[in-house]
CSV table of C-alpha atoms in Angstrom, one decimal:
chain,number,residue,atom,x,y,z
C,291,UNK,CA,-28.6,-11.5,35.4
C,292,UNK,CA,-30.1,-9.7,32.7
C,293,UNK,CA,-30.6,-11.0,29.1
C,294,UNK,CA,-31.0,-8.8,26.5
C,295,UNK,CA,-31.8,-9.7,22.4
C,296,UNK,CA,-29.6,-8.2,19.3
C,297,UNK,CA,-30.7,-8.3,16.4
C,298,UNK,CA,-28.0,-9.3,13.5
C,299,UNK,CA,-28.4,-8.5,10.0
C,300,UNK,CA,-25.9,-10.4,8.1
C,301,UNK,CA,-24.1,-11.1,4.5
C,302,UNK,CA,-23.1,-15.0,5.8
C,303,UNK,CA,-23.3,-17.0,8.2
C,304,UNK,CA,-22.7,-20.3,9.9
C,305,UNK,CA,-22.5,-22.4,12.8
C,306,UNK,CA,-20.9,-25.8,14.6
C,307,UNK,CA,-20.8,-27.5,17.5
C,308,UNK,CA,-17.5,-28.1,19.4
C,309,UNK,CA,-16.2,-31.1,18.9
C,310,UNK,CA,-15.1,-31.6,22.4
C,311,UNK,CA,-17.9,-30.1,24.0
C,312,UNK,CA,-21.0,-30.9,22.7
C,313,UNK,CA,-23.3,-28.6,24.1
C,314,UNK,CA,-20.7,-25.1,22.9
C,315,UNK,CA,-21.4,-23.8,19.4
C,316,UNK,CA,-19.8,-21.4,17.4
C,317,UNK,CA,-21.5,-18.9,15.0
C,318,UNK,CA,-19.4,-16.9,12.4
C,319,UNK,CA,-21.1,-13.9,10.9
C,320,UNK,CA,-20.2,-11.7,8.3
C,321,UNK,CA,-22.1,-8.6,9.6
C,322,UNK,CA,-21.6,-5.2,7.5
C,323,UNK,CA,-20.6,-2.6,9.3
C,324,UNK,CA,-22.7,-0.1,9.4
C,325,UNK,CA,-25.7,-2.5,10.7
C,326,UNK,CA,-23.9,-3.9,13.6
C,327,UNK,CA,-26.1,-3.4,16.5
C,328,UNK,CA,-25.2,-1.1,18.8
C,329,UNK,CA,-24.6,-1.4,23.1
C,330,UNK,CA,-23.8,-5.1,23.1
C,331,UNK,CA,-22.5,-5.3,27.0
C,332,UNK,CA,-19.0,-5.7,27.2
C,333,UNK,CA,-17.8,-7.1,30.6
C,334,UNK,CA,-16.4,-9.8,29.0
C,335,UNK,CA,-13.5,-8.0,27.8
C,336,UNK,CA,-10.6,-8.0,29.5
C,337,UNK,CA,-9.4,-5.6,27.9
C,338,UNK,CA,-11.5,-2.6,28.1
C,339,UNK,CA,-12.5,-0.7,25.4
C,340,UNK,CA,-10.5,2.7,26.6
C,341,UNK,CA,-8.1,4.9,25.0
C,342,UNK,CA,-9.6,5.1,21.5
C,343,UNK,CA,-7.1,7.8,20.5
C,344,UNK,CA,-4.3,5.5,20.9
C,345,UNK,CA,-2.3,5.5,17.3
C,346,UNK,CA,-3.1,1.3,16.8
C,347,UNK,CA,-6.7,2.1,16.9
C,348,UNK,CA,-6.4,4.9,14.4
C,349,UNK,CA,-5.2,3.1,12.1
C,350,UNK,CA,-8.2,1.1,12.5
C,351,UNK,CA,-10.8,4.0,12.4
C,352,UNK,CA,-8.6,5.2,9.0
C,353,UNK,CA,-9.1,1.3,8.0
C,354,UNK,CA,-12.9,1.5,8.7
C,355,UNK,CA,-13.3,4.7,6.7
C,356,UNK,CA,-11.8,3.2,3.7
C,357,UNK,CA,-8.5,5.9,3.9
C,358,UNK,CA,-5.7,3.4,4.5
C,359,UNK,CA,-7.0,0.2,2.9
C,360,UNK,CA,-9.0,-0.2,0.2
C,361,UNK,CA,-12.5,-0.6,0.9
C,362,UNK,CA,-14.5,-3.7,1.6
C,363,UNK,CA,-11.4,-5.0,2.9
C,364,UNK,CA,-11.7,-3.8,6.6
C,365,UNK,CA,-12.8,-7.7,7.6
C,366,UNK,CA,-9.8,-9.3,6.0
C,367,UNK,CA,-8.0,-7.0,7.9
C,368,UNK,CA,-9.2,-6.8,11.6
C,369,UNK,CA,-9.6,-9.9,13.4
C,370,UNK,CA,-13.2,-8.8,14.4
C,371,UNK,CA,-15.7,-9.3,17.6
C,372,UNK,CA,-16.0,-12.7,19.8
C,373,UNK,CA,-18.8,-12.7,21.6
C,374,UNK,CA,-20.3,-15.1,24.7
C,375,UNK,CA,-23.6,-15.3,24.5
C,376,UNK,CA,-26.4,-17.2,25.5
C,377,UNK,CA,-28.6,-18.5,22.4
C,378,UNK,CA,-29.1,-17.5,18.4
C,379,UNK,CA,-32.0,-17.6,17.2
C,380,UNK,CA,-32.5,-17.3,13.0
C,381,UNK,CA,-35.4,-14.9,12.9
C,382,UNK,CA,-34.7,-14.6,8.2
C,383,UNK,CA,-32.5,-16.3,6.3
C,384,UNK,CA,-29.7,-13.4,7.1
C,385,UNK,CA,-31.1,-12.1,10.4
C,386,UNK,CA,-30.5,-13.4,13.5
C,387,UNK,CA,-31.4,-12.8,17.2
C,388,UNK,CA,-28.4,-13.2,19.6
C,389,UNK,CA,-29.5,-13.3,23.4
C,390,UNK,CA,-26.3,-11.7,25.1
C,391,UNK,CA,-25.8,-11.6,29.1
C,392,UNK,CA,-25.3,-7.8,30.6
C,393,UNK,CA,-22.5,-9.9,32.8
C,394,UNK,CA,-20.5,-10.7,29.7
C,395,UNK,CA,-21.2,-9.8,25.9
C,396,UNK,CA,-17.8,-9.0,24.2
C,397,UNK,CA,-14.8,-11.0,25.1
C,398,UNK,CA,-12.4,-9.7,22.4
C,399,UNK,CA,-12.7,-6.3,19.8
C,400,UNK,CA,-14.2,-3.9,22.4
C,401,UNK,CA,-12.2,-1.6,20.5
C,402,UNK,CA,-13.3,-2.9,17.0
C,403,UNK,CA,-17.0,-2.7,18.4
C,404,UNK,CA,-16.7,1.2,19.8
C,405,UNK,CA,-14.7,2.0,16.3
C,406,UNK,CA,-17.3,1.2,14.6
C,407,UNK,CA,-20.3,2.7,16.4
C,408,UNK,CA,-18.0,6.0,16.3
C,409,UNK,CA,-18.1,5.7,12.8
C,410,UNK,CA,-21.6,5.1,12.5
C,411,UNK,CA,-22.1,7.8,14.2
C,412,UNK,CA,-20.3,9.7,11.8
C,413,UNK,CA,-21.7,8.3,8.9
C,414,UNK,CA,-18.3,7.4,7.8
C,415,UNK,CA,-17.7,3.7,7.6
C,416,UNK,CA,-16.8,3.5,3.6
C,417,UNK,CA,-19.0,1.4,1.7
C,418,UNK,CA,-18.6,-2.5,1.4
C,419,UNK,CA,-16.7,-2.5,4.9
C,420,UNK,CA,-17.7,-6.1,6.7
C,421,UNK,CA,-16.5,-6.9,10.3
C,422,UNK,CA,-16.8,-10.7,11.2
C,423,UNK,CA,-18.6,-11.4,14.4
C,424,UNK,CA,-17.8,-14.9,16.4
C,425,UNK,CA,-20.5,-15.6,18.6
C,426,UNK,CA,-19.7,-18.5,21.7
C,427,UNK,CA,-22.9,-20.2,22.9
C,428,UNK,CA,-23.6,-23.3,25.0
C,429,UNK,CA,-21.4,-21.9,28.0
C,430,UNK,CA,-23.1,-23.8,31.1
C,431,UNK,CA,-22.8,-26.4,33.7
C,432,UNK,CA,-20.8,-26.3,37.0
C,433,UNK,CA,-17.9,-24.5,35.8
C,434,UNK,CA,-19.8,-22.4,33.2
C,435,UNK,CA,-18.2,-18.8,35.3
C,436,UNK,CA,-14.4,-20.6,35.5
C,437,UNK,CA,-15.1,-21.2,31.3
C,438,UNK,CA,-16.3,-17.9,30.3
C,439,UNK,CA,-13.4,-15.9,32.2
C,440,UNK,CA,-11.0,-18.5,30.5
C,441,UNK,CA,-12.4,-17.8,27.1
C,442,UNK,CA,-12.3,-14.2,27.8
C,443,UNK,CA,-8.7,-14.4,29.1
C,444,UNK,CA,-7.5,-15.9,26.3
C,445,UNK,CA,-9.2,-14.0,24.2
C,446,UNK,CA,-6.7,-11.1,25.0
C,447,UNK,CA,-3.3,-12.4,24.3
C,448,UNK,CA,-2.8,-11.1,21.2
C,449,UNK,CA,-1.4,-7.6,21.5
C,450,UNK,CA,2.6,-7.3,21.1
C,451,UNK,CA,4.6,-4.0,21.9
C,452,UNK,CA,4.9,-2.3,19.5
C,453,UNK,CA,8.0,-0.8,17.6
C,454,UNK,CA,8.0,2.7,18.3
C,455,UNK,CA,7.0,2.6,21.6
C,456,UNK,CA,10.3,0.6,22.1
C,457,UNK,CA,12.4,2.8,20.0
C,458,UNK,CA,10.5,6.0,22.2
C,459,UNK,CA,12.4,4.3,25.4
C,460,UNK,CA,15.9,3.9,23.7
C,461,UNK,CA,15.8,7.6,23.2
C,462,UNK,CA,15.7,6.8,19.5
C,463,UNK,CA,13.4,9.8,18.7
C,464,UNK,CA,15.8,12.5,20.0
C,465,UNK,CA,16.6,13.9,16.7
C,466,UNK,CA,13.1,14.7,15.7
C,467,UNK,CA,12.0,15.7,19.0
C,468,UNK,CA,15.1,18.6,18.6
C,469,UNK,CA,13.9,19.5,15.2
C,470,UNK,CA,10.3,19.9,15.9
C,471,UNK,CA,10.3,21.8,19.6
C,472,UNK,CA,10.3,25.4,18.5
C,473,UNK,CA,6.3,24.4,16.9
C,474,UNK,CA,3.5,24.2,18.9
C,475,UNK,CA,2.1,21.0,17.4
C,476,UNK,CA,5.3,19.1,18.8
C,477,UNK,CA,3.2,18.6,22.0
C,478,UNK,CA,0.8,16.7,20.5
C,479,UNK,CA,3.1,13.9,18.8
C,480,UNK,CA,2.5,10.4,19.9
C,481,UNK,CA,5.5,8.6,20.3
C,482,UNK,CA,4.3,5.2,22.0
C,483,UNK,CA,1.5,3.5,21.7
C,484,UNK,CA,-0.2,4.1,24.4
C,485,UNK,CA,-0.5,7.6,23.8
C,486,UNK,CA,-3.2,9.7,23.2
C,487,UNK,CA,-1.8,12.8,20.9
C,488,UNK,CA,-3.5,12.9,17.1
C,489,UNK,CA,-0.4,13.3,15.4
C,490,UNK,CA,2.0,10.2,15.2
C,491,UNK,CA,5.7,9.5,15.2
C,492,UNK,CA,5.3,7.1,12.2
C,493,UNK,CA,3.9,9.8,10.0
C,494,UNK,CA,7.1,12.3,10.6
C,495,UNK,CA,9.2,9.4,9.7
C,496,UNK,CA,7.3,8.4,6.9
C,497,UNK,CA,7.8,12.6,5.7
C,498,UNK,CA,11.1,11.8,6.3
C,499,UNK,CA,11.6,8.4,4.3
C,500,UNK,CA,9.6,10.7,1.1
C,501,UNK,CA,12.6,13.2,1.3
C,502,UNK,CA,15.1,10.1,1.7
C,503,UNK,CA,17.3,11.2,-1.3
C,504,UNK,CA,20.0,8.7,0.4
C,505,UNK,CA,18.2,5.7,-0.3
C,506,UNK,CA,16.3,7.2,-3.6
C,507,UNK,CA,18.6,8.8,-5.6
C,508,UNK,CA,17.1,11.5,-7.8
C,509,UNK,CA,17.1,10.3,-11.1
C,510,UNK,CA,17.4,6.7,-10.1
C,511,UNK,CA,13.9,5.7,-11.1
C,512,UNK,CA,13.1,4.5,-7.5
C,513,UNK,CA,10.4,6.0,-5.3
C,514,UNK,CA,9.9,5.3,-1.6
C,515,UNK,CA,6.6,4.0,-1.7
C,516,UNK,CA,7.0,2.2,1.3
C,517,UNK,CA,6.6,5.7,3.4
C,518,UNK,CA,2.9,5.2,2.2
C,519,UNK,CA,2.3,1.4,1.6
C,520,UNK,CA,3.9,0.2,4.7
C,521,UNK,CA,4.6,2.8,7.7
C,522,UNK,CA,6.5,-0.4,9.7
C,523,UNK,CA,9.2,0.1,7.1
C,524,UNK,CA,10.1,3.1,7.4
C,525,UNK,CA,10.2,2.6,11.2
C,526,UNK,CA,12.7,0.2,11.2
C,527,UNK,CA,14.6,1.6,8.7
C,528,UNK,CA,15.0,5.0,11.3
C,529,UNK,CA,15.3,2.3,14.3
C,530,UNK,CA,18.5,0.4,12.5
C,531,UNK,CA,19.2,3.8,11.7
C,532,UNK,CA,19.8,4.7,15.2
C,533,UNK,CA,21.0,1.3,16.4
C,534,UNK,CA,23.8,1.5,13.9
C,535,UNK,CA,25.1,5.2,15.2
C,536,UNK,CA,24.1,5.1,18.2
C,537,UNK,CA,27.4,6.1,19.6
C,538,UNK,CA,27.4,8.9,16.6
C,539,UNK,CA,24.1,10.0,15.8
C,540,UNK,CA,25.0,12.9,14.0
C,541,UNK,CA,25.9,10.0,11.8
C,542,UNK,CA,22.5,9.1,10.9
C,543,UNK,CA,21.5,8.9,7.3
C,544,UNK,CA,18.1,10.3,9.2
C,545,UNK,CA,19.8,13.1,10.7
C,546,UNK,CA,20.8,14.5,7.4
C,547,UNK,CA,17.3,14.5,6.9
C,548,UNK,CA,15.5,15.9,9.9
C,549,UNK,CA,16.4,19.0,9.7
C,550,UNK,CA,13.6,19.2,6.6
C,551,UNK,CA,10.9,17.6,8.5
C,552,UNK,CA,9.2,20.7,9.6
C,553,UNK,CA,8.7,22.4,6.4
C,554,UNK,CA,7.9,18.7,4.8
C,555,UNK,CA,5.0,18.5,6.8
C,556,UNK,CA,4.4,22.3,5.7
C,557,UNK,CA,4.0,21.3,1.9
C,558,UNK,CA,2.0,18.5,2.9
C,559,UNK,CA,-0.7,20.3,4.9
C,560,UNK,CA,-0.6,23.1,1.9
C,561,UNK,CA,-1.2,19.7,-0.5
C,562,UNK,CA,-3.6,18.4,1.5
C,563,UNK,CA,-5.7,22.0,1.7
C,564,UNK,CA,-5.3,23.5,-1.8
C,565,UNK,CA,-5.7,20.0,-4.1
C,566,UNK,CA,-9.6,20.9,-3.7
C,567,UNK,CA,-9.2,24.7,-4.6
C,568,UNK,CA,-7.2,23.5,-7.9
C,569,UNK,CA,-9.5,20.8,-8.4
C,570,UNK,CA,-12.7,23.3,-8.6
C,571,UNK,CA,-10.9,25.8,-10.7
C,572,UNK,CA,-9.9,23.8,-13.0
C,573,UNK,CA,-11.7,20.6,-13.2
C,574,UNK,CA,-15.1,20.8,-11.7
C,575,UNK,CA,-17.1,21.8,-8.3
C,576,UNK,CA,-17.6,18.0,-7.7
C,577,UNK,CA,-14.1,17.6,-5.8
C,578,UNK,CA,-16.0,17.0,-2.4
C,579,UNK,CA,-17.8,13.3,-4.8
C,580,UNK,CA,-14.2,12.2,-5.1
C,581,UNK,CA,-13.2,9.3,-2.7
C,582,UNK,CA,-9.7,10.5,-2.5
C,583,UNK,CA,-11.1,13.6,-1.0
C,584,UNK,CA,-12.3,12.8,2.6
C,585,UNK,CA,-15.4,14.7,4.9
C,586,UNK,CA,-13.8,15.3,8.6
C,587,UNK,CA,-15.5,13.6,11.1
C,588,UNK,CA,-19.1,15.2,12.2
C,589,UNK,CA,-17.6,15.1,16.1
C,590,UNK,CA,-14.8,17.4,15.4
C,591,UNK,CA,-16.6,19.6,11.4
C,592,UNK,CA,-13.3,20.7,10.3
C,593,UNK,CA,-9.2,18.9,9.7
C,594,UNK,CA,-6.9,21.1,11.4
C,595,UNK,CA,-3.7,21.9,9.1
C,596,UNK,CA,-1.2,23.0,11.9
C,597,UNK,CA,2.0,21.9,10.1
C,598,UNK,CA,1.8,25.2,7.7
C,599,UNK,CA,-0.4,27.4,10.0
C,600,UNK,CA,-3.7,27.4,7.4
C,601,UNK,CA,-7.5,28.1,7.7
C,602,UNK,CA,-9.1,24.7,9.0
C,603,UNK,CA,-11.5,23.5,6.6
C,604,UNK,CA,-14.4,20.5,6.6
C,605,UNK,CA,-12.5,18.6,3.5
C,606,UNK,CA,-9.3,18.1,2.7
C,607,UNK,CA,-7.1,15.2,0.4
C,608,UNK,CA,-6.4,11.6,1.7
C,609,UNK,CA,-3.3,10.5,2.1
C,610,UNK,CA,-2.7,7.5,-0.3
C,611,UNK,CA,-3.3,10.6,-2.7
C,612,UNK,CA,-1.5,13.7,-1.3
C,613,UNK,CA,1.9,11.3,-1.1
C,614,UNK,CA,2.5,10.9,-4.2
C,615,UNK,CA,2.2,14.4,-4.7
C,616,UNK,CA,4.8,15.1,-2.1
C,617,UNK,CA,7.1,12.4,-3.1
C,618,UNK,CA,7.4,14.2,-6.6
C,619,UNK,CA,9.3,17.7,-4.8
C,620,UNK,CA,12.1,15.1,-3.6
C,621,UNK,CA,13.5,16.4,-6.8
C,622,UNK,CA,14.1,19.6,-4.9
C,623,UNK,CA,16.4,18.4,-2.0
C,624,UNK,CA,19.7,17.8,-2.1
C,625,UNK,CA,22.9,17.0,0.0
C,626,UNK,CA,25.3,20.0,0.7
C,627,UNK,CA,28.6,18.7,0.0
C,628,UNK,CA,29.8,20.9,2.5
C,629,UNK,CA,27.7,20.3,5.2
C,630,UNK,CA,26.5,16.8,5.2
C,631,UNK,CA,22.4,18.3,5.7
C,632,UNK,CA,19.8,17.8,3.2
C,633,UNK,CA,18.3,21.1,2.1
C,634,UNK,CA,16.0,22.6,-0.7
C,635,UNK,CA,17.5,23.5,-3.8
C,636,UNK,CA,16.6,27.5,-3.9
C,637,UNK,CA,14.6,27.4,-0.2
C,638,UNK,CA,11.6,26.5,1.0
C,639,UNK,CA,10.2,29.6,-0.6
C,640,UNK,CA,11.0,28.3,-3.8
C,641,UNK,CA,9.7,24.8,-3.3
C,642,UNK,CA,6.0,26.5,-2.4
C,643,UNK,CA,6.3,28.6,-5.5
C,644,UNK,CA,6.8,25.6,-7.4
C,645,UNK,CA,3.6,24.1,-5.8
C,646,UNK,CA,2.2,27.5,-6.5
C,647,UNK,CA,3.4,27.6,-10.2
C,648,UNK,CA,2.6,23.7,-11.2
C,649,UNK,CA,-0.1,22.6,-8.6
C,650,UNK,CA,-2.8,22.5,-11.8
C,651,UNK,CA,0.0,20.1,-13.7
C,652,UNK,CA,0.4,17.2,-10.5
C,653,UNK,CA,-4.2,17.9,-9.7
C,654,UNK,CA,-4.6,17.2,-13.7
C,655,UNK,CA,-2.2,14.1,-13.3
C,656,UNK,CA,-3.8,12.6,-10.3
C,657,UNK,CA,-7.2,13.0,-11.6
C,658,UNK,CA,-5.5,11.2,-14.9
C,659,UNK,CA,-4.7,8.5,-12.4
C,660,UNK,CA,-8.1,8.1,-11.0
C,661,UNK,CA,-9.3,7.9,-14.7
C,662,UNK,CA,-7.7,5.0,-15.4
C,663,UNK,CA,-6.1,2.8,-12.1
C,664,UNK,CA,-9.2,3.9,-9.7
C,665,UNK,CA,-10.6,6.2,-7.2
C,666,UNK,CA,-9.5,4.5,-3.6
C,667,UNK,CA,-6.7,6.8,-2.2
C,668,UNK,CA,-5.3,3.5,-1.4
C,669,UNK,CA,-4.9,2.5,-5.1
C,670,UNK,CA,-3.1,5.9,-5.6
C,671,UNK,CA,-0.6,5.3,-3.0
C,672,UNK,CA,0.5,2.2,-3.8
C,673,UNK,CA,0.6,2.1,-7.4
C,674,UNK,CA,4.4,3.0,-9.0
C,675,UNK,CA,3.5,4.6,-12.2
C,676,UNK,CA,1.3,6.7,-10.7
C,677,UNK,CA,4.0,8.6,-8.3
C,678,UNK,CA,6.7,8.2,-11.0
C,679,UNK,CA,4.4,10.4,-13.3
C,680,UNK,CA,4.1,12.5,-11.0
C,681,UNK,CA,7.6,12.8,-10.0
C,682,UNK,CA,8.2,13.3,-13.8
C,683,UNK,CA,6.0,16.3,-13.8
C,684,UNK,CA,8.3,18.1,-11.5
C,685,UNK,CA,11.3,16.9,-13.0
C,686,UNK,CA,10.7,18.4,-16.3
C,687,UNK,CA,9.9,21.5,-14.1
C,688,UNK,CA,13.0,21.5,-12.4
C,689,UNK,CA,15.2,20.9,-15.6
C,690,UNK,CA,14.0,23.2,-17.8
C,691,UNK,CA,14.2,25.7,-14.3
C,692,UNK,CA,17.8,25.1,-14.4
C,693,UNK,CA,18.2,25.3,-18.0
C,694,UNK,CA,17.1,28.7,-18.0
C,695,UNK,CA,19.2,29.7,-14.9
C,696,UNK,CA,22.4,28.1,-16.5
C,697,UNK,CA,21.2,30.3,-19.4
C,698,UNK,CA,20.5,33.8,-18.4
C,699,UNK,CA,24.3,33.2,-15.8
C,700,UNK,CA,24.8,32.9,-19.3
C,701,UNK,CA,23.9,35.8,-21.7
């Protein structure tokens, strides 16, 4: 067997023995992120560290990278790396050698471990981020092979089914999957876990929940933050959804709604795209410093924006901060009385023209927001007053539109 040394830089640390077995101990570092060292052997795992576009591990890249949490969180969040090695040796007070067997290594967060050397890579881990390292030492004696394989074993138990992919097999999805086949990007729509396609199924339901004029009235004062702060809301809300109709599922509150989806996801690429192009006309040229705008990944140079068809470009808005933006044109939809569907009051045209005509008022407002609650996208998604100002500024838009309609039917 070959034993290698890693070197550890840490922020804390500490170690015990086992209480049962006196010659185990356990060492709990708090290692930042961007120092963990890299090609720590992973045959340990059971689990192995494959399929790194699956959508549960983007969520932890989009953790890492400060997007969907708020930064110098990601450790309170993950459950980090265990580790069976063979000695640790305190080289400084928060450096550490860690002697690590080629046979075994990582035992649990292969996954968390390649994330983050992907993102170091990158140069992309946002700052603060932490990942906690549990290092197992003291594994010897007779049955010291039967042990490790046991710690590794259970080490593995953890990972339950999740929701959509269970919802994909009951055929819940049918309704979007109608909606969406004319586009190309339908094919690349993940809709269990275990697949690989970039775009996924909880972000088309979480367009769909910031339409959701059903559950938040226009004019009620509510706002479905929940399409931002918690996707696994959402989710069930479109399972129970389905559940509930399932002999009737034209009878879906969703499937009033899905027919929009498309040209939601339009706006929100156009959002996404544009917010920096406002930004440097009217603010300043130092959009790309701002943490809610976010630098592509240096593996791929450029964000696609396939929902509305645009140029790709090497920046674009996050998301905590482009969905309040599109939350505030649910003033524009509407049920048909006649028809049951949701639609856009005046088109789609009209609803871009409005971007087009007030994007400067809902840039100004977010950079407002910044000012004053923050600069983490995630701050900006979550925070109420910040996407009912927002939804304000179109209101007042869209009344004073129809004032002067009603007005010149009129004269």
């Amino acid at each position: 067997m070959a034993i290698r040394p890693f070197r550890f830089e840490v922020a804390e640390a500490r170690s015990f023995k086992h209480p049962h077995f006196p010659n185990i101990q356990k060492h709990i570092f708090l290692v930042p992120a961007a120092r963990l060292p890299k090609s720590i052997p992973q045959k340990a795992n059971l689990r192995e560290a494959t399929g790194m576009n699956r959508n549960v591990y983007k969520d932890v890249r989009e953790s890492l990278r400060g997007n969907e949490a708020l930064p110098g969180s990601f450790d309170l969040l993950n459950l980090g790396i265990t580790i069976i090695g063979e000695d640790v040796k305190a080289l400084d007070k928060r450096v550490f050698e860690v002697l690590i067997d080629d046979d075994y290594g990582i035992a649990n967060g292969g996954h968390t471990a390649n994330l983050i050397w992907e993102c170091q890579d990158d140069d992309t881990i946002a700052e603060g981020q932490h990942v906690e390292v549990k290092i197992i030492t003291g594994v010897e004696g007779p049955n010291e092979h039967t042990m490790r394989v046991d710690i590794a074993r259970g080490q593995n138990t953890g990972i339950a089914v999740k929701p959509q992919s269970i919802f994909e097999l009951d055929g819940a999805f049918q309704g979007i999957k109608d909606v969406v086949a004319p586009f190309e990007w339908s094919d690349d729509i993940a809709y269990k876990e275990s697949d690989s396609n970039e775009i996924d199924i909880r972000e088309l339901i979480s367009a769909l929940e910031i339409i959701n004029v059903i559950d938040f009235p226009n004019r009620s004062g509510k706002h479905p933050i929940a399409a931002y702060e918690k996707w696994s809301t959402p989710l069930k809300k479109y399972g129970d959804d389905f559940k509930e109709n399932r002999d009737e599922p034209g009878g879906r509150k969703y499937a009033k709604l899905e027919p929009l989806l498309p040209q939601v996801l339009e706006l929100y690429d156009i959002i996404r795209r544009d917010f920096l192009r406002i930004y440097t006309k009217e603010v300043s040229n130092q959009a790309a410093k701002l943490k809610i705008v976010e630098d592509a990944p240096k593996k791929s140079g450029v964000f696609q924006f396939r929902f509305a068809g645009l140029e790709p470009h090497e920046r674009r808005l996050t998301k905590g901060a482009a969905y309040p933006i599109l939350g505030s044109f649910r003033n524009y939809v509407r049920i048909n009385q006649d028809s049951g569907q949701a639609e856009w009051v005046g088109g789609f045209d009209n609803v871009k023209a409005v971007w087009g005509e007030i994007g400067k008022d809902l840039v100004l407002e977010t950079r407002e927001a910044v000012k004053s609650i923050g600069n983490a996208p995630d701050v900006l998604g979550k925070n109420r007053n910040h996407w009912a100002n927002l939804y304000r500024t179109v209101e007042n838009h869209f009344l004073r539109s129809e004032i002067e309609r009603l007005t010149a039917g009129g004269a």
